[in-house]
Amino acid sequence: MSLTWSMTKTAQGLRVDYQVRNPNAEAIWVVDQQVVPSQNDTWIRSDRATVSNSDDRKAVQFSLGPRGNDLESDEIYRPTFVELAPSEERAGSFTVPLPLKAWSPENAMKPLVPDLTSAMLDLYYLPTPPAGWDELKTTDAKPLRVPSKYTSLMKFTAGPTPIPQ
């Protein structure tokens, strides 16, 4: 899998644009969106990524996937996935509010370390079809499907890339 990405400072925050390409002979399933709990046991799609500390003390970690880098629990999130056919490319984006703060769809996160100068991007994918799908209750008309189980979950990391000033 190849992943290219960039960051731009906007009035809404730090916009992250990325492009993923499947160079494999077989399809893969890549994370499309984070899903967050809402009222009355419903779920909503989020245009955000998990924000956490990285192993590099000067880099923040943006993660599109079922887990962040800095969780205080082992609970796994339930993002949506999309199929990416062989040689297919897919573009995506998300915005991170400024100033940077740790965030996840469900769990408490450790505060970010000070003086972060760069960022890394994790994009999770499945190299084989999910064993099954669950449909989560949502308030909109579009079905919200997430894998029932994660089989062979993989992560592709890009960066570090300097954060624009």
Coordinates of N, CA, C and O in Angstrom, one line a residue:
M1 N 0.8 -1.2 0.0 CA 0.0 0.0 0.0 C 0.9 1.2 0.0 O 1.9 1.3 0.7
S2 N 0.5 2.2 -0.7 CA 1.2 3.5 -0.7 C 0.3 4.6 -0.1 O -0.9 4.6 -0.4
L3 N 0.9 5.5 0.6 CA 0.1 6.5 1.3 C 0.9 7.8 1.2 O 2.1 7.9 1.6
T4 N 0.3 8.8 0.6 CA 0.9 10.2 0.5 C -0.1 11.1 1.3 O -1.3 10.9 1.3
W5 N 0.5 12.1 1.9 CA -0.3 13.0 2.7 C 0.3 14.4 2.9 O 1.5 14.5 2.7
S6 N -0.6 15.3 3.2 CA -0.1 16.7 3.5 C -1.0 17.3 4.5 O -2.1 16.9 4.8
M7 N -0.5 18.4 5.2 CA -1.2 19.2 6.1 C -1.3 20.6 5.7 O -0.2 21.2 5.3
T8 N -2.4 21.3 6.0 CA -2.6 22.7 5.7 C -3.3 23.3 6.9 O -4.3 22.8 7.3
K9 N -2.8 24.5 7.3 CA -3.5 25.2 8.4 C -4.6 26.0 7.7 O -4.4 26.7 6.8
T10 N -5.9 25.8 8.3 CA -7.0 26.5 7.8 C -7.7 27.2 9.0 O -7.3 27.0 10.2
A11 N -8.8 28.0 8.7 CA -9.5 28.6 9.8 C -10.2 27.6 10.7 O -10.5 27.8 11.9
Q12 N -10.5 26.4 10.2 CA -11.1 25.3 10.9 C -10.2 24.5 11.7 O -10.6 23.7 12.6
G13 N -8.9 24.5 11.4 CA -7.9 23.7 12.1 C -6.8 23.3 11.2 O -6.5 23.9 10.2
L14 N -6.2 22.1 11.4 CA -5.2 21.5 10.6 C -5.9 20.5 9.7 O -6.4 19.5 10.1
R15 N -5.9 20.8 8.4 CA -6.5 19.9 7.4 C -5.5 18.9 6.9 O -4.4 19.3 6.5
V16 N -5.8 17.7 7.0 CA -5.0 16.6 6.5 C -5.6 16.0 5.3 O -6.8 15.5 5.4
D17 N -4.9 16.0 4.2 CA -5.3 15.4 2.9 C -4.4 14.2 2.7 O -3.2 14.3 2.9
Y18 N -5.0 13.1 2.3 CA -4.2 11.9 2.0 C -4.7 11.1 0.8 O -5.9 11.3 0.4
Q19 N -3.8 10.4 0.2 CA -4.2 9.5 -0.9 C -3.6 8.2 -0.7 O -2.4 8.1 -0.4
V20 N -4.4 7.1 -0.8 CA -3.9 5.8 -0.6 C -4.1 5.0 -1.9 O -5.1 5.2 -2.6
R21 N -3.1 4.2 -2.2 CA -3.2 3.4 -3.4 C -2.9 1.9 -3.1 O -2.0 1.6 -2.3
N22 N -3.7 1.0 -3.7 CA -3.5 -0.4 -3.5 C -2.7 -1.0 -4.6 O -3.2 -1.2 -5.7
P23 N -1.4 -1.3 -4.4 CA -0.5 -1.8 -5.5 C -0.6 -3.3 -5.6 O 0.0 -3.9 -6.5
N24 N -1.4 -4.0 -4.7 CA -1.5 -5.4 -4.7 C -2.4 -6.0 -5.8 O -3.2 -5.3 -6.4
A25 N -2.3 -7.3 -6.0 CA -3.1 -8.0 -7.0 C -4.4 -8.3 -6.4 O -5.3 -8.8 -7.2
E26 N -4.6 -8.2 -5.1 CA -5.9 -8.5 -4.5 C -6.5 -7.2 -3.8 O -5.7 -6.3 -3.5
A27 N -7.8 -7.2 -3.6 CA -8.4 -6.0 -3.0 C -8.0 -6.0 -1.5 O -7.6 -7.0 -0.9
I28 N -8.0 -4.8 -0.9 CA -7.8 -4.6 0.5 C -9.0 -3.7 1.0 O -9.7 -3.1 0.2
W29 N -9.2 -3.6 2.3 CA -10.2 -2.8 2.9 C -9.5 -1.8 3.8 O -8.9 -2.2 4.8
V30 N -9.7 -0.5 3.5 CA -9.1 0.5 4.2 C -10.1 1.3 5.1 O -11.3 1.4 4.7
V31 N -9.6 1.9 6.2 CA -10.5 2.6 7.1 C -11.0 3.8 6.3 O -10.2 4.5 5.6
D32 N -12.3 4.1 6.4 CA -12.9 5.2 5.7 C -13.2 6.3 6.7 O -12.9 7.5 6.5
Q33 N -13.9 6.0 7.8 CA -14.3 7.0 8.8 C -14.3 6.4 10.2 O -14.6 5.3 10.4
Q34 N -14.0 7.3 11.2 CA -14.2 7.0 12.6 C -15.7 7.0 12.9 O -16.4 7.8 12.2
V35 N -16.1 6.3 13.8 CA -17.5 6.3 14.2 C -17.5 6.6 15.7 O -16.7 6.0 16.5
V36 N -18.4 7.5 16.2 CA -18.4 7.9 17.6 C -19.8 7.6 18.2 O -20.8 7.7 17.5
P37 N -19.9 7.3 19.5 CA -21.2 7.0 20.1 C -22.0 8.3 20.2 O -21.4 9.4 20.3
S38 N -23.3 8.2 20.1 CA -24.2 9.3 20.2 C -25.2 9.0 21.2 O -25.1 8.1 22.0
Q39 N -26.4 9.7 21.2 CA -27.4 9.4 22.1 C -28.2 8.2 21.8 O -28.3 7.8 20.6
N40 N -28.9 7.7 22.8 CA -29.8 6.5 22.6 C -29.2 5.3 21.9 O -29.8 4.7 21.1
D41 N -28.0 5.0 22.3 CA -27.3 3.8 21.7 C -27.2 3.9 20.2 O -27.2 2.9 19.5
T42 N -27.0 5.1 19.7 CA -26.8 5.3 18.2 C -25.3 5.7 18.0 O -24.6 6.1 18.9
W43 N -24.9 5.6 16.8 CA -23.5 6.0 16.4 C -23.6 7.0 15.2 O -24.5 6.9 14.4
I44 N -22.6 7.8 15.1 CA -22.5 8.8 14.0 C -21.1 8.7 13.4 O -20.1 8.4 14.1
R45 N -21.1 9.0 12.1 CA -19.8 9.1 11.4 C -19.1 10.4 11.9 O -19.7 11.4 12.1
S46 N -17.8 10.3 12.0 CA -17.0 11.5 12.3 C -16.0 11.8 11.2 O -15.4 10.9 10.6
D47 N -15.7 13.1 11.0 CA -14.7 13.5 10.0 C -13.4 13.8 10.7 O -12.6 14.5 10.2
R48 N -13.2 13.1 11.9 CA -11.9 13.3 12.6 C -11.1 12.0 12.6 O -11.6 11.0 12.2
A49 N -9.9 12.2 13.1 CA -9.0 11.1 13.3 C -8.6 11.0 14.8 O -8.6 12.1 15.4
T50 N -8.2 9.9 15.3 CA -7.6 9.8 16.6 C -6.4 10.6 16.7 O -5.5 10.6 15.8
V51 N -6.2 11.4 17.7 CA -5.0 12.2 17.9 C -4.3 11.8 19.2 O -5.0 11.8 20.3
S52 N -3.1 11.4 19.1 CA -2.4 10.9 20.3 C -0.9 11.2 20.2 O -0.4 11.6 19.2
N53 N -0.2 10.9 21.3 CA 1.3 11.0 21.3 C 1.8 9.8 20.4 O 1.2 8.8 20.3
S54 N 2.9 10.1 19.8 CA 3.6 9.0 19.1 C 4.8 8.5 19.9 O 5.1 9.0 20.9
D55 N 5.5 7.5 19.3 CA 6.7 7.1 20.0 C 7.8 8.1 19.8 O 8.8 8.1 20.6
D56 N 7.7 9.0 18.8 CA 8.7 10.1 18.6 C 8.1 11.2 19.5 O 7.1 11.8 19.2
R57 N 8.9 11.7 20.5 CA 8.4 12.7 21.4 C 8.1 14.0 20.8 O 7.6 14.9 21.5
K58 N 8.5 14.3 19.6 CA 8.3 15.6 18.9 C 7.2 15.5 17.9 O 6.9 16.4 17.2
A59 N 6.6 14.3 17.7 CA 5.5 14.1 16.7 C 4.2 13.7 17.3 O 4.2 12.8 18.2
V60 N 3.1 14.2 16.8 CA 1.8 13.8 17.2 C 1.4 12.7 16.2 O 1.9 12.7 15.1
Q61 N 0.5 11.8 16.6 CA 0.1 10.7 15.8 C -1.4 10.9 15.5 O -2.2 11.0 16.3
F62 N -1.7 11.0 14.1 CA -3.1 11.0 13.7 C -3.3 9.5 13.2 O -2.5 9.0 12.5
S63 N -4.4 9.0 13.6 CA -4.7 7.6 13.3 C -6.1 7.4 12.8 O -7.1 7.8 13.4
L64 N -6.3 6.8 11.6 CA -7.5 6.4 11.1 C -7.6 4.9 11.2 O -7.0 4.1 10.4
G65 N -8.3 4.4 12.3 CA -8.3 3.0 12.5 C -9.0 2.7 13.8 O -9.5 3.5 14.5
P66 N -8.9 1.4 14.2 CA -9.6 0.9 15.4 C -8.9 1.2 16.7 O -9.4 0.8 17.7
R67 N -7.7 1.8 16.6 CA -7.0 2.1 17.9 C -6.0 3.2 17.6 O -5.5 3.4 16.6
G68 N -5.8 4.0 18.7 CA -4.8 5.1 18.7 C -3.5 4.5 19.3 O -3.4 3.4 19.7
N69 N -2.5 5.4 19.3 CA -1.2 5.0 19.8 C -1.1 5.1 21.3 O -0.2 4.5 21.9
D70 N -1.9 5.9 22.0 CA -1.7 6.3 23.4 C -3.0 6.0 24.2 O -3.3 6.8 25.0
L71 N -3.6 4.8 24.0 CA -4.8 4.5 24.7 C -4.6 4.2 26.2 O -3.5 3.6 26.5
E72 N -5.5 4.6 27.0 CA -5.4 4.2 28.4 C -6.2 2.9 28.7 O -6.3 2.4 29.8
S73 N -6.8 2.4 27.6 CA -7.5 1.1 27.7 C -7.2 0.3 26.4 O -6.7 0.9 25.5
D74 N -7.6 -1.0 26.4 CA -7.4 -1.8 25.2 C -8.6 -1.8 24.3 O -8.6 -2.6 23.4
E75 N -9.6 -1.0 24.6 CA -10.9 -1.1 23.9 C -10.6 -0.7 22.4 O -9.7 0.2 22.1
I76 N -11.2 -1.3 21.5 CA -11.0 -1.1 20.1 C -12.2 -0.3 19.5 O -13.4 -0.6 19.8
Y77 N -12.0 0.7 18.7 CA -13.0 1.5 18.1 C -13.6 0.7 16.9 O -13.0 -0.3 16.5
R78 N -14.7 1.2 16.3 CA -15.3 0.5 15.2 C -15.4 1.4 14.0 O -16.5 1.9 13.7
P79 N -14.3 1.7 13.3 CA -14.5 2.5 12.1 C -15.1 1.8 10.9 O -15.2 0.6 10.9
T80 N -15.5 2.6 10.0 CA -16.0 2.0 8.7 C -14.8 1.7 7.8 O -13.8 2.4 7.9
F81 N -15.0 0.7 6.9 CA -13.9 0.4 6.0 C -14.5 0.4 4.6 O -15.7 0.2 4.4
V82 N -13.7 0.7 3.6 CA -14.1 0.6 2.2 C -13.2 -0.3 1.4 O -12.0 -0.4 1.7
E83 N -13.7 -1.0 0.4 CA -12.9 -1.9 -0.4 C -12.1 -1.0 -1.4 O -12.6 -0.1 -2.0
L84 N -10.8 -1.4 -1.5 CA -9.9 -0.7 -2.5 C -9.4 -1.8 -3.4 O -8.6 -2.7 -3.0
A85 N -9.9 -1.8 -4.7 CA -9.5 -2.8 -5.7 C -8.0 -2.7 -6.0 O -7.4 -1.7 -5.8
P86 N -7.5 -3.7 -6.7 CA -6.1 -3.7 -7.1 C -5.9 -2.4 -8.0 O -6.7 -2.1 -8.8
S87 N -4.8 -1.7 -7.7 CA -4.4 -0.5 -8.5 C -5.3 0.7 -8.2 O -5.1 1.8 -8.8
E88 N -6.3 0.6 -7.4 CA -7.3 1.7 -7.2 C -6.6 2.6 -6.2 O -5.9 2.3 -5.3
E89 N -7.0 3.9 -6.4 CA -6.6 5.0 -5.5 C -7.8 5.6 -4.8 O -8.9 5.6 -5.4
R90 N -7.6 6.1 -3.6 CA -8.7 6.8 -2.9 C -8.1 8.0 -2.1 O -7.1 7.9 -1.5
A91 N -8.8 9.1 -2.3 CA -8.4 10.3 -1.5 C -9.3 10.5 -0.3 O -10.5 10.1 -0.4
G92 N -8.8 11.1 0.7 CA -9.6 11.4 1.9 C -9.0 12.6 2.6 O -7.9 13.0 2.3
S93 N -9.8 13.1 3.6 CA -9.3 14.2 4.4 C -10.0 14.2 5.7 O -11.0 13.6 5.9
F94 N -9.4 14.9 6.6 CA -10.0 15.1 7.9 C -9.4 16.4 8.5 O -8.3 16.8 8.0
T95 N -10.1 17.0 9.4 CA -9.6 18.3 10.0 C -9.4 18.0 11.5 O -10.3 17.5 12.2
V96 N -8.2 18.5 12.0 CA -7.9 18.4 13.5 C -8.0 19.8 14.0 O -7.3 20.7 13.6
P97 N -8.9 20.0 15.1 CA -9.0 21.3 15.7 C -7.6 21.8 16.2 O -6.8 20.9 16.7
L98 N -7.4 23.1 16.2 CA -6.2 23.7 16.8 C -6.7 24.5 18.0 O -7.7 25.1 18.0
P99 N -5.9 24.6 19.1 CA -4.6 23.9 19.3 C -4.8 22.4 19.4 O -5.9 21.9 19.7
L100 N -3.8 21.7 19.0 CA -3.8 20.2 19.1 C -4.1 19.7 20.5 O -3.6 20.2 21.4
K101 N -5.1 18.8 20.5 CA -5.5 18.1 21.8 C -5.7 16.6 21.5 O -6.1 16.3 20.4
A102 N -5.3 15.8 22.4 CA -5.6 14.3 22.3 C -7.1 14.1 22.1 O -7.9 14.8 22.8
W103 N -7.5 13.2 21.2 CA -8.9 12.9 21.0 C -9.0 11.4 20.5 O -8.2 11.0 19.7
S104 N -10.1 10.8 20.9 CA -10.4 9.5 20.4 C -11.9 9.3 20.3 O -12.6 10.1 21.0
P105 N -12.4 8.4 19.5 CA -13.9 8.2 19.4 C -14.6 7.9 20.7 O -15.7 8.2 20.9
E106 N -13.9 7.1 21.6 CA -14.5 6.6 22.8 C -13.8 6.7 24.1 O -14.4 6.8 25.1
N107 N -12.5 6.6 24.0 CA -11.7 6.4 25.2 C -11.0 7.7 25.7 O -10.7 8.6 25.0
A108 N -10.6 7.7 27.0 CA -9.7 8.7 27.5 C -8.3 8.6 27.0 O -7.8 7.5 26.8
M109 N -7.8 9.7 26.6 CA -6.4 9.7 26.1 C -5.5 10.5 27.0 O -5.9 11.4 27.7
K110 N -4.2 10.1 27.0 CA -3.2 10.9 27.7 C -3.0 12.3 27.0 O -3.1 12.3 25.8
P111 N -2.8 13.3 27.8 CA -2.6 14.6 27.1 C -1.4 14.6 26.2 O -0.4 13.8 26.4
L112 N -1.4 15.4 25.2 CA -0.3 15.5 24.2 C 0.9 16.1 25.0 O 0.8 17.0 25.8
V113 N 2.1 15.7 24.6 CA 3.3 16.3 25.1 C 3.5 17.7 24.5 O 3.0 17.9 23.4
P114 N 4.1 18.6 25.2 CA 4.3 19.9 24.6 C 5.3 20.0 23.5 O 6.1 19.1 23.3
D115 N 5.3 21.1 22.7 CA 6.3 21.4 21.7 C 6.4 20.4 20.6 O 7.4 20.0 20.2
L116 N 5.2 19.9 20.1 CA 5.2 19.0 18.9 C 5.5 19.8 17.7 O 4.9 20.8 17.4
T117 N 6.4 19.2 16.9 CA 6.8 19.9 15.6 C 6.5 19.2 14.4 O 6.6 19.7 13.3
S118 N 6.1 17.9 14.5 CA 5.8 17.1 13.3 C 4.6 16.2 13.6 O 4.2 16.1 14.8
A119 N 4.2 15.5 12.6 CA 3.0 14.6 12.7 C 3.3 13.3 11.9 O 4.0 13.3 10.9
M120 N 2.6 12.2 12.4 CA 2.7 11.0 11.7 C 1.2 10.6 11.4 O 0.3 10.9 12.1
L121 N 1.0 9.8 10.3 CA -0.3 9.4 10.0 C -0.4 7.8 9.9 O 0.4 7.2 9.2
D122 N -1.3 7.2 10.7 CA -1.5 5.8 10.6 C -2.8 5.6 9.9 O -3.8 6.2 10.2
L123 N -2.8 4.7 8.9 CA -4.0 4.3 8.2 C -4.1 2.7 8.3 O -3.2 2.0 7.9
Y124 N -5.1 2.3 8.9 CA -5.3 0.8 9.1 C -6.1 0.2 7.9 O -6.9 0.9 7.3
Y125 N -5.8 -1.0 7.7 CA -6.4 -1.7 6.6 C -6.5 -3.2 6.9 O -5.8 -3.7 7.7
L126 N -7.3 -3.9 6.1 CA -7.4 -5.4 6.2 C -7.0 -5.9 4.8 O -7.6 -5.5 3.8
P127 N -6.0 -6.9 4.8 CA -5.6 -7.4 3.5 C -6.5 -8.5 3.0 O -6.4 -9.0 1.9
T128 N -7.5 -8.9 3.8 CA -8.5 -9.9 3.4 C -9.9 -9.4 3.8 O -10.0 -8.5 4.7
P129 N -10.9 -9.9 3.2 CA -12.3 -9.4 3.5 C -12.6 -9.7 5.0 O -12.2 -10.7 5.6
P130 N -13.3 -8.8 5.6 CA -13.8 -9.0 7.0 C -14.6 -10.3 7.1 O -15.3 -10.7 6.1
A131 N -14.5 -11.0 8.2 CA -15.2 -12.2 8.4 C -16.7 -12.0 8.4 O -17.5 -12.9 8.1
G132 N -17.2 -10.8 8.7 CA -18.6 -10.5 8.6 C -18.7 -9.0 8.9 O -17.8 -8.3 9.3
W133 N -20.0 -8.5 8.8 CA -20.2 -7.1 9.1 C -21.3 -7.0 10.1 O -22.3 -7.8 10.2
D134 N -21.2 -5.9 10.9 CA -22.3 -5.5 11.8 C -22.9 -4.2 11.4 O -22.1 -3.4 10.8
E135 N -24.2 -4.0 11.5 CA -24.8 -2.8 11.2 C -25.1 -2.1 12.5 O -25.8 -2.6 13.3
L136 N -24.5 -0.9 12.7 CA -24.7 -0.1 13.9 C -25.9 0.8 13.7 O -26.2 1.3 12.6
K137 N -26.6 1.0 14.8 CA -27.8 1.9 14.8 C -27.3 3.3 14.6 O -26.4 3.8 15.3
T138 N -27.9 4.0 13.7 CA -27.5 5.4 13.4 C -28.8 6.3 13.2 O -29.9 5.7 13.0
T139 N -28.6 7.6 13.2 CA -29.7 8.5 13.1 C -29.9 8.9 11.7 O -30.9 9.5 11.4
D140 N -29.0 8.6 10.8 CA -29.2 9.0 9.4 C -29.7 7.7 8.5 O -29.7 6.6 9.0
A141 N -30.0 8.0 7.3 CA -30.5 6.9 6.4 C -29.5 6.0 5.9 O -29.8 4.9 5.4
K142 N -28.2 6.4 5.8 CA -27.1 5.6 5.3 C -26.7 4.5 6.2 O -26.4 4.8 7.4
P143 N -26.7 3.3 5.8 CA -26.3 2.2 6.7 C -24.9 2.4 7.3 O -24.0 2.9 6.5
L144 N -24.7 2.0 8.5 CA -23.4 2.2 9.1 C -22.8 0.8 9.4 O -23.2 0.1 10.3
R145 N -22.0 0.3 8.4 CA -21.4 -1.1 8.5 C -20.0 -1.1 9.0 O -19.2 -0.3 8.5
V146 N -19.7 -1.9 10.0 CA -18.4 -2.1 10.5 C -18.1 -3.6 10.6 O -19.0 -4.4 10.7
P147 N -16.8 -3.9 10.5 CA -16.5 -5.4 10.6 C -16.9 -5.9 11.9 O -16.7 -5.3 12.9
S148 N -17.4 -7.2 11.9 CA -17.7 -7.9 13.1 C -16.4 -8.3 13.9 O -16.4 -8.3 15.1
K149 N -15.4 -8.6 13.1 CA -14.1 -9.0 13.7 C -13.0 -8.4 12.8 O -13.2 -8.2 11.6
Y150 N -11.9 -8.2 13.5 CA -10.7 -7.8 12.7 C -9.8 -9.0 12.5 O -9.3 -9.6 13.5
T151 N -9.7 -9.4 11.3 CA -8.8 -10.5 10.9 C -7.6 -9.9 10.2 O -7.8 -9.1 9.2
S152 N -6.4 -10.2 10.6 CA -5.2 -9.7 9.9 C -5.2 -8.2 9.8 O -4.8 -7.6 8.8
L153 N -5.5 -7.5 10.8 CA -5.5 -6.0 10.8 C -4.1 -5.5 10.6 O -3.2 -5.9 11.3
M154 N -3.9 -4.6 9.7 CA -2.5 -4.1 9.4 C -2.6 -2.6 9.5 O -3.6 -1.9 9.4
K155 N -1.4 -2.0 9.7 CA -1.3 -0.5 9.8 C -0.2 0.0 9.0 O 0.9 -0.6 8.9
F156 N -0.4 1.0 8.2 CA 0.6 1.7 7.4 C 0.8 3.1 8.0 O -0.1 3.8 8.3
T157 N 2.1 3.4 8.3 CA 2.4 4.7 8.9 C 3.3 5.5 8.0 O 4.2 5.0 7.4
A158 N 2.9 6.8 7.8 CA 3.6 7.7 7.0 C 4.1 8.9 7.9 O 3.4 9.3 8.8
G159 N 5.2 9.4 7.6 CA 5.8 10.6 8.4 C 7.0 10.2 9.1 O 7.5 9.1 8.9
P160 N 7.6 11.0 9.9 CA 7.0 12.3 10.3 C 7.1 13.4 9.3 O 8.0 13.4 8.4
T161 N 6.1 14.3 9.3 CA 6.0 15.4 8.4 C 5.9 16.7 9.3 O 5.1 16.7 10.2
P162 N 6.6 17.8 9.0 CA 6.6 19.0 9.8 C 5.1 19.5 9.8 O 4.5 19.6 8.8
I163 N 4.7 20.0 11.0 CA 3.4 20.7 11.1 C 3.5 22.1 10.6 O 4.5 22.8 11.0
P164 N 2.6 22.5 9.7 CA 2.7 23.9 9.2 C 2.5 24.9 10.3 O 1.7 24.7 11.2
Q165 N 3.3 26.0 10.3 CA 3.1 27.0 11.3 C 2.1 28.0 10.9 O 1.8 28.4 9.9

